[in-house]
């Protein structure tokens, strides 16, 4: 709350969140939000309708308030997972609203607008970074005619929610609130670099899509502290034991490879 500026915004606007919920309703906005409620963390017991209290109503309130607050955005698919995660973390409706505003309004502008220009731009930027830093992977993507949006759109739009393990996502979000959107690029490049040899085995578009799904699983991404250290320094630092990667050799148990 402090690092993102959300606490300051909430302190400067007492009662604003509740006034948004009491204001004039937008039926189109309400319908769009309600359509996605049942799709949000269906395996999480706290979001089941049979649970009391059910967090679906809290999620609805946060998304509705944000749609009224930022009418240029309204509601966009993907925001339900972001807001739902924030609710689970904070267990506080108003704090979740202001953290959502920090992400959507300031840290990731134009990600969740109807045209999603910021999202599309950043996916292309990732492609340029891969071509510069991992040219073999970049060349394979071009050779197979794979659009980056096909393999990484969920990474960006959901900020790795339901892509990476919970503990790792929370560490990523800590850095995201503190340092901004460059963290998304660091994480994406780390995943690709760590499994470069595995990705280069792909021979078709379905094959490469499957490999991009597989690289978000396994013990490397489960070790959230090691993973974030690797993302931060651009090296593969080992801890006690080795960290296997799908289709590739284990990292060294001690020392690092830059």
Short mmCIF file of C-alpha atoms in Angstrom, two decimals:
data_model
loop_
_atom_site.label_atom_id
_atom_site.label_comp_id
_atom_site.label_asym_id
_atom_site.label_seq_id
_atom_site.Cartn_x
_atom_site.Cartn_y
_atom_site.Cartn_z
CA UNK A 1 0.00 0.00 0.00
CA UNK A 2 2.81 2.40 0.84
CA UNK A 3 5.17 1.63 -2.04
CA UNK A 4 2.44 1.77 -4.68
CA UNK A 5 1.00 5.09 -3.50
CA UNK A 6 -2.33 3.39 -2.79
CA UNK A 7 -2.26 4.26 0.92
CA UNK A 8 -1.72 7.95 0.17
CA UNK A 9 -4.58 7.96 -2.35
CA UNK A 10 -6.93 6.27 0.12
CA UNK A 11 -5.97 8.69 2.91
CA UNK A 12 -6.51 11.70 0.64
CA UNK A 13 -9.93 10.48 -0.54
CA UNK A 14 -11.86 9.30 2.54
CA UNK A 15 -15.24 7.78 1.67
CA UNK A 16 -14.60 7.97 -2.08
CA UNK A 17 -14.75 4.22 -2.64
CA UNK A 18 -18.13 3.88 -0.96
CA UNK A 19 -19.53 6.86 -2.86
CA UNK A 20 -18.57 5.15 -6.12
CA UNK A 21 -20.66 2.13 -5.14
CA UNK A 22 -23.63 4.31 -4.23
CA UNK A 23 -23.56 6.31 -7.45
CA UNK A 24 -25.49 5.88 -10.69
CA UNK A 25 -25.27 2.35 -12.09
CA UNK A 26 -24.11 1.38 -15.58
CA UNK A 27 -26.00 -1.78 -16.70
CA UNK A 28 -23.46 -2.64 -19.42
CA UNK A 29 -20.59 -2.42 -16.94
CA UNK A 30 -22.49 -4.53 -14.40
CA UNK A 31 -23.30 -7.22 -16.96
CA UNK A 32 -19.69 -7.41 -18.18
CA UNK A 33 -18.41 -7.86 -14.62
CA UNK A 34 -21.02 -10.44 -13.62
CA UNK A 35 -20.21 -12.50 -16.71
CA UNK A 36 -16.68 -13.11 -15.40
CA UNK A 37 -17.43 -13.66 -11.70
CA UNK A 38 -17.92 -17.43 -11.98
CA UNK A 39 -14.75 -17.70 -14.08
CA UNK A 40 -12.59 -16.10 -11.40
CA UNK A 41 -10.67 -18.70 -9.38
CA UNK A 42 -13.39 -21.37 -9.67
CA UNK A 43 -11.20 -23.82 -7.70
CA UNK A 44 -10.75 -21.42 -4.77
CA UNK A 45 -13.26 -22.20 -2.03
CA UNK A 46 -13.54 -18.53 -1.04
CA UNK A 47 -14.97 -17.66 -4.47
CA UNK A 48 -17.63 -20.41 -4.47
CA UNK A 49 -21.23 -19.27 -4.16
CA UNK A 50 -21.82 -21.84 -1.44
CA UNK A 51 -19.19 -20.20 0.79
CA UNK A 52 -20.25 -17.62 3.36
CA UNK A 53 -19.09 -14.96 2.90
CA UNK A 54 -18.49 -15.45 -0.82
CA UNK A 55 -15.77 -13.22 -2.26
CA UNK A 56 -17.60 -12.95 -5.59
CA UNK A 57 -19.66 -10.09 -4.18
CA UNK A 58 -16.54 -8.34 -2.88
CA UNK A 59 -14.91 -8.78 -6.28
CA UNK A 60 -18.01 -7.38 -7.98
CA UNK A 61 -17.93 -4.29 -5.75
CA UNK A 62 -14.22 -3.60 -6.38
CA UNK A 63 -14.58 -3.97 -10.15
CA UNK A 64 -17.77 -1.93 -10.27
CA UNK A 65 -16.24 0.88 -8.23
CA UNK A 66 -13.16 0.90 -10.45
CA UNK A 67 -15.31 0.96 -13.60
CA UNK A 68 -17.05 4.09 -12.28
CA UNK A 69 -13.76 5.62 -11.12
CA UNK A 70 -11.91 5.07 -14.41
CA UNK A 71 -14.54 5.24 -17.13
CA UNK A 72 -11.92 5.20 -19.90
CA UNK A 73 -11.12 1.64 -18.81
CA UNK A 74 -14.43 0.49 -17.38
CA UNK A 75 -13.96 -3.25 -17.14
CA UNK A 76 -11.60 -5.41 -19.20
CA UNK A 77 -11.09 -9.16 -19.07
CA UNK A 78 -8.11 -10.00 -16.91
CA UNK A 79 -8.92 -7.35 -14.32
CA UNK A 80 -11.06 -9.90 -12.46
CA UNK A 81 -7.98 -12.05 -11.72
CA UNK A 82 -5.94 -9.02 -10.65
CA UNK A 83 -8.67 -7.71 -8.34
CA UNK A 84 -9.42 -11.20 -7.03
CA UNK A 85 -5.78 -11.72 -6.07
CA UNK A 86 -5.68 -8.36 -4.33
CA UNK A 87 -8.79 -9.24 -2.34
CA UNK A 88 -7.27 -12.55 -1.23
CA UNK A 89 -4.04 -10.78 -0.20
CA UNK A 90 -5.52 -7.79 1.63
CA UNK A 91 -8.86 -9.18 2.80
CA UNK A 92 -9.97 -5.56 2.49
CA UNK A 93 -12.31 -4.21 -0.19
CA UNK A 94 -11.21 -0.59 -0.16
CA UNK A 95 -7.49 -1.39 -0.07
CA UNK A 96 -7.98 -3.77 -3.02
CA UNK A 97 -9.66 -0.96 -4.97
CA UNK A 98 -6.79 1.47 -4.42
CA UNK A 99 -4.15 -1.17 -5.23
CA UNK A 100 -6.05 -1.98 -8.43
CA UNK A 101 -6.01 1.72 -9.25
CA UNK A 102 -2.24 1.83 -8.69
CA UNK A 103 -1.72 -1.08 -11.09
CA UNK A 104 -4.21 -0.22 -13.81
CA UNK A 105 -4.06 3.56 -13.58
CA UNK A 106 -0.38 4.27 -12.98
CA UNK A 107 1.96 1.27 -13.16
CA UNK A 108 0.43 -0.34 -16.27
CA UNK A 109 -1.38 2.43 -18.18
CA UNK A 110 -3.12 1.36 -21.41
CA UNK A 111 -2.95 -2.34 -20.52
CA UNK A 112 -6.66 -2.63 -19.83
CA UNK A 113 -8.13 -0.04 -22.18
CA UNK A 114 -10.40 -1.30 -25.00
CA UNK A 115 -7.53 -1.12 -27.51
CA UNK A 116 -4.98 -2.55 -25.01
CA UNK A 117 -2.24 -0.51 -26.67
CA UNK A 118 0.11 -0.72 -23.69
CA UNK A 119 -0.27 -4.48 -23.50
CA UNK A 120 0.33 -4.98 -27.23
CA UNK A 121 3.30 -2.63 -27.19
CA UNK A 122 4.97 -4.37 -24.26
CA UNK A 123 4.55 -7.78 -25.88
CA UNK A 124 6.33 -6.45 -28.96
CA UNK A 125 9.02 -4.95 -26.73
CA UNK A 126 9.55 -8.39 -25.21
CA UNK A 127 9.97 -9.77 -28.73
CA UNK A 128 12.65 -7.17 -29.44
CA UNK A 129 14.42 -7.99 -26.16
CA UNK A 130 14.42 -11.70 -26.98
CA UNK A 131 15.81 -11.01 -30.46
CA UNK A 132 18.60 -8.94 -28.88
CA UNK A 133 19.44 -11.14 -25.89
CA UNK A 134 18.34 -14.61 -27.05
CA UNK A 135 18.66 -14.43 -30.84
CA UNK A 136 18.21 -18.19 -31.38
CA UNK A 137 14.78 -18.10 -29.74
CA UNK A 138 13.87 -14.92 -31.63
CA UNK A 139 14.88 -16.53 -34.91
CA UNK A 140 12.80 -19.64 -34.17
CA UNK A 141 9.73 -17.54 -33.39
CA UNK A 142 10.13 -15.72 -36.71
CA UNK A 143 10.82 -18.94 -38.61
CA UNK A 144 7.64 -20.57 -37.28
CA UNK A 145 5.63 -17.36 -37.64
CA UNK A 146 4.61 -17.31 -33.97
CA UNK A 147 3.18 -14.03 -32.68
CA UNK A 148 4.35 -13.14 -29.20
CA UNK A 149 0.79 -12.43 -28.10
CA UNK A 150 0.02 -16.10 -28.73
CA UNK A 151 2.46 -17.33 -26.09
CA UNK A 152 2.80 -14.52 -23.51
CA UNK A 153 -0.47 -12.55 -23.54
CA UNK A 154 -1.69 -14.27 -20.35
CA UNK A 155 1.64 -13.57 -18.63
CA UNK A 156 1.16 -9.86 -19.22
CA UNK A 157 -2.58 -9.36 -18.87
CA UNK A 158 -2.92 -11.49 -15.71
CA UNK A 159 0.49 -10.49 -14.32
CA UNK A 160 1.39 -14.19 -14.02
CA UNK A 161 -1.69 -15.04 -11.92
CA UNK A 162 -2.65 -18.68 -12.57
CA UNK A 163 0.54 -18.93 -14.64
CA UNK A 164 3.19 -19.21 -11.91
CA UNK A 165 2.88 -20.53 -8.34
CA UNK A 166 1.20 -18.25 -5.82
CA UNK A 167 4.32 -17.54 -3.75
CA UNK A 168 6.28 -16.60 -6.87
CA UNK A 169 3.51 -14.34 -8.16
CA UNK A 170 3.41 -12.52 -4.82
CA UNK A 171 7.16 -11.91 -4.97
CA UNK A 172 6.79 -10.61 -8.53
CA UNK A 173 4.02 -8.27 -7.42
CA UNK A 174 6.14 -6.96 -4.54
CA UNK A 175 8.72 -5.92 -7.11
CA UNK A 176 6.07 -4.67 -9.54
CA UNK A 177 4.61 -2.27 -6.97
CA UNK A 178 8.10 -1.14 -5.99
CA UNK A 179 9.89 -0.91 -9.35
CA UNK A 180 7.21 -0.80 -12.03
CA UNK A 181 6.52 -2.70 -15.24
CA UNK A 182 10.16 -3.55 -16.04
CA UNK A 183 9.73 -6.49 -13.63
CA UNK A 184 7.35 -8.17 -16.09
CA UNK A 185 10.08 -8.12 -18.76
CA UNK A 186 12.69 -9.45 -16.31
CA UNK A 187 10.48 -12.36 -15.32
CA UNK A 188 9.51 -13.19 -18.90
CA UNK A 189 13.14 -13.09 -20.07
CA UNK A 190 14.23 -15.24 -17.12
CA UNK A 191 11.66 -17.92 -18.00
CA UNK A 192 12.71 -17.93 -21.66
CA UNK A 193 16.46 -17.76 -21.01
CA UNK A 194 16.37 -20.50 -18.37
CA UNK A 195 14.63 -22.86 -20.80
CA UNK A 196 16.15 -21.69 -24.07
CA UNK A 197 17.41 -25.12 -25.15
CA UNK A 198 14.04 -26.68 -24.34
CA UNK A 199 12.19 -24.03 -26.40
CA UNK A 200 14.56 -24.49 -29.34
CA UNK A 201 13.39 -28.11 -29.65
CA UNK A 202 10.01 -26.85 -30.94
CA UNK A 203 9.20 -27.65 -34.56
CA UNK A 204 5.70 -26.20 -34.94
CA UNK A 205 3.40 -23.50 -33.57
CA UNK A 206 1.43 -25.93 -31.33
CA UNK A 207 4.73 -27.34 -30.10
CA UNK A 208 6.16 -23.96 -29.13
CA UNK A 209 2.87 -22.96 -27.44
CA UNK A 210 3.05 -26.14 -25.37
CA UNK A 211 6.67 -25.49 -24.41
CA UNK A 212 5.83 -21.96 -23.25
CA UNK A 213 3.19 -23.49 -20.97
CA UNK A 214 5.64 -26.06 -19.61
CA UNK A 215 8.33 -23.52 -18.72
CA UNK A 216 6.00 -21.92 -16.16
CA UNK A 217 5.97 -25.18 -14.17
CA UNK A 218 8.56 -27.15 -12.27
CA UNK A 219 10.88 -26.62 -9.33
CA UNK A 220 12.66 -23.58 -10.79
CA UNK A 221 9.53 -21.40 -10.57
CA UNK A 222 8.55 -22.96 -7.23
CA UNK A 223 11.72 -21.61 -5.59
CA UNK A 224 10.40 -18.06 -5.48
CA UNK A 225 13.40 -16.44 -3.75
CA UNK A 226 15.93 -18.01 -6.10
CA UNK A 227 13.73 -17.24 -9.08
CA UNK A 228 13.52 -13.55 -8.20
CA UNK A 229 17.28 -13.36 -7.57
CA UNK A 230 17.87 -14.81 -11.03
CA UNK A 231 15.39 -12.32 -12.53
CA UNK A 232 17.05 -9.43 -10.74
CA UNK A 233 20.67 -10.11 -11.69
CA UNK A 234 20.19 -11.91 -14.99
CA UNK A 235 22.22 -14.86 -13.69
CA UNK A 236 21.39 -18.43 -12.81
CA UNK A 237 22.25 -18.66 -9.13
CA UNK A 238 22.06 -22.02 -7.47
CA UNK A 239 20.99 -22.87 -3.92
CA UNK A 240 21.54 -26.05 -1.98
CA UNK A 241 20.89 -28.89 -4.40
CA UNK A 242 20.15 -28.32 -8.06
CA UNK A 243 17.21 -26.73 -9.83
CA UNK A 244 16.13 -28.83 -12.82
CA UNK A 245 14.60 -27.20 -15.86
CA UNK A 246 12.25 -28.91 -18.32
CA UNK A 247 14.25 -30.36 -21.18
CA UNK A 248 17.53 -28.91 -19.96
CA UNK A 249 20.36 -29.50 -17.48
CA UNK A 250 20.10 -28.65 -13.81
CA UNK A 251 21.58 -25.41 -12.51
CA UNK A 252 24.83 -25.76 -10.61
CA UNK A 253 24.38 -26.34 -6.87
CA UNK A 254 26.90 -23.64 -5.97
CA UNK A 255 28.08 -20.68 -7.95
CA UNK A 256 26.44 -19.04 -10.93
CA UNK A 257 26.49 -18.70 -14.69
CA UNK A 258 26.07 -15.25 -16.20
#
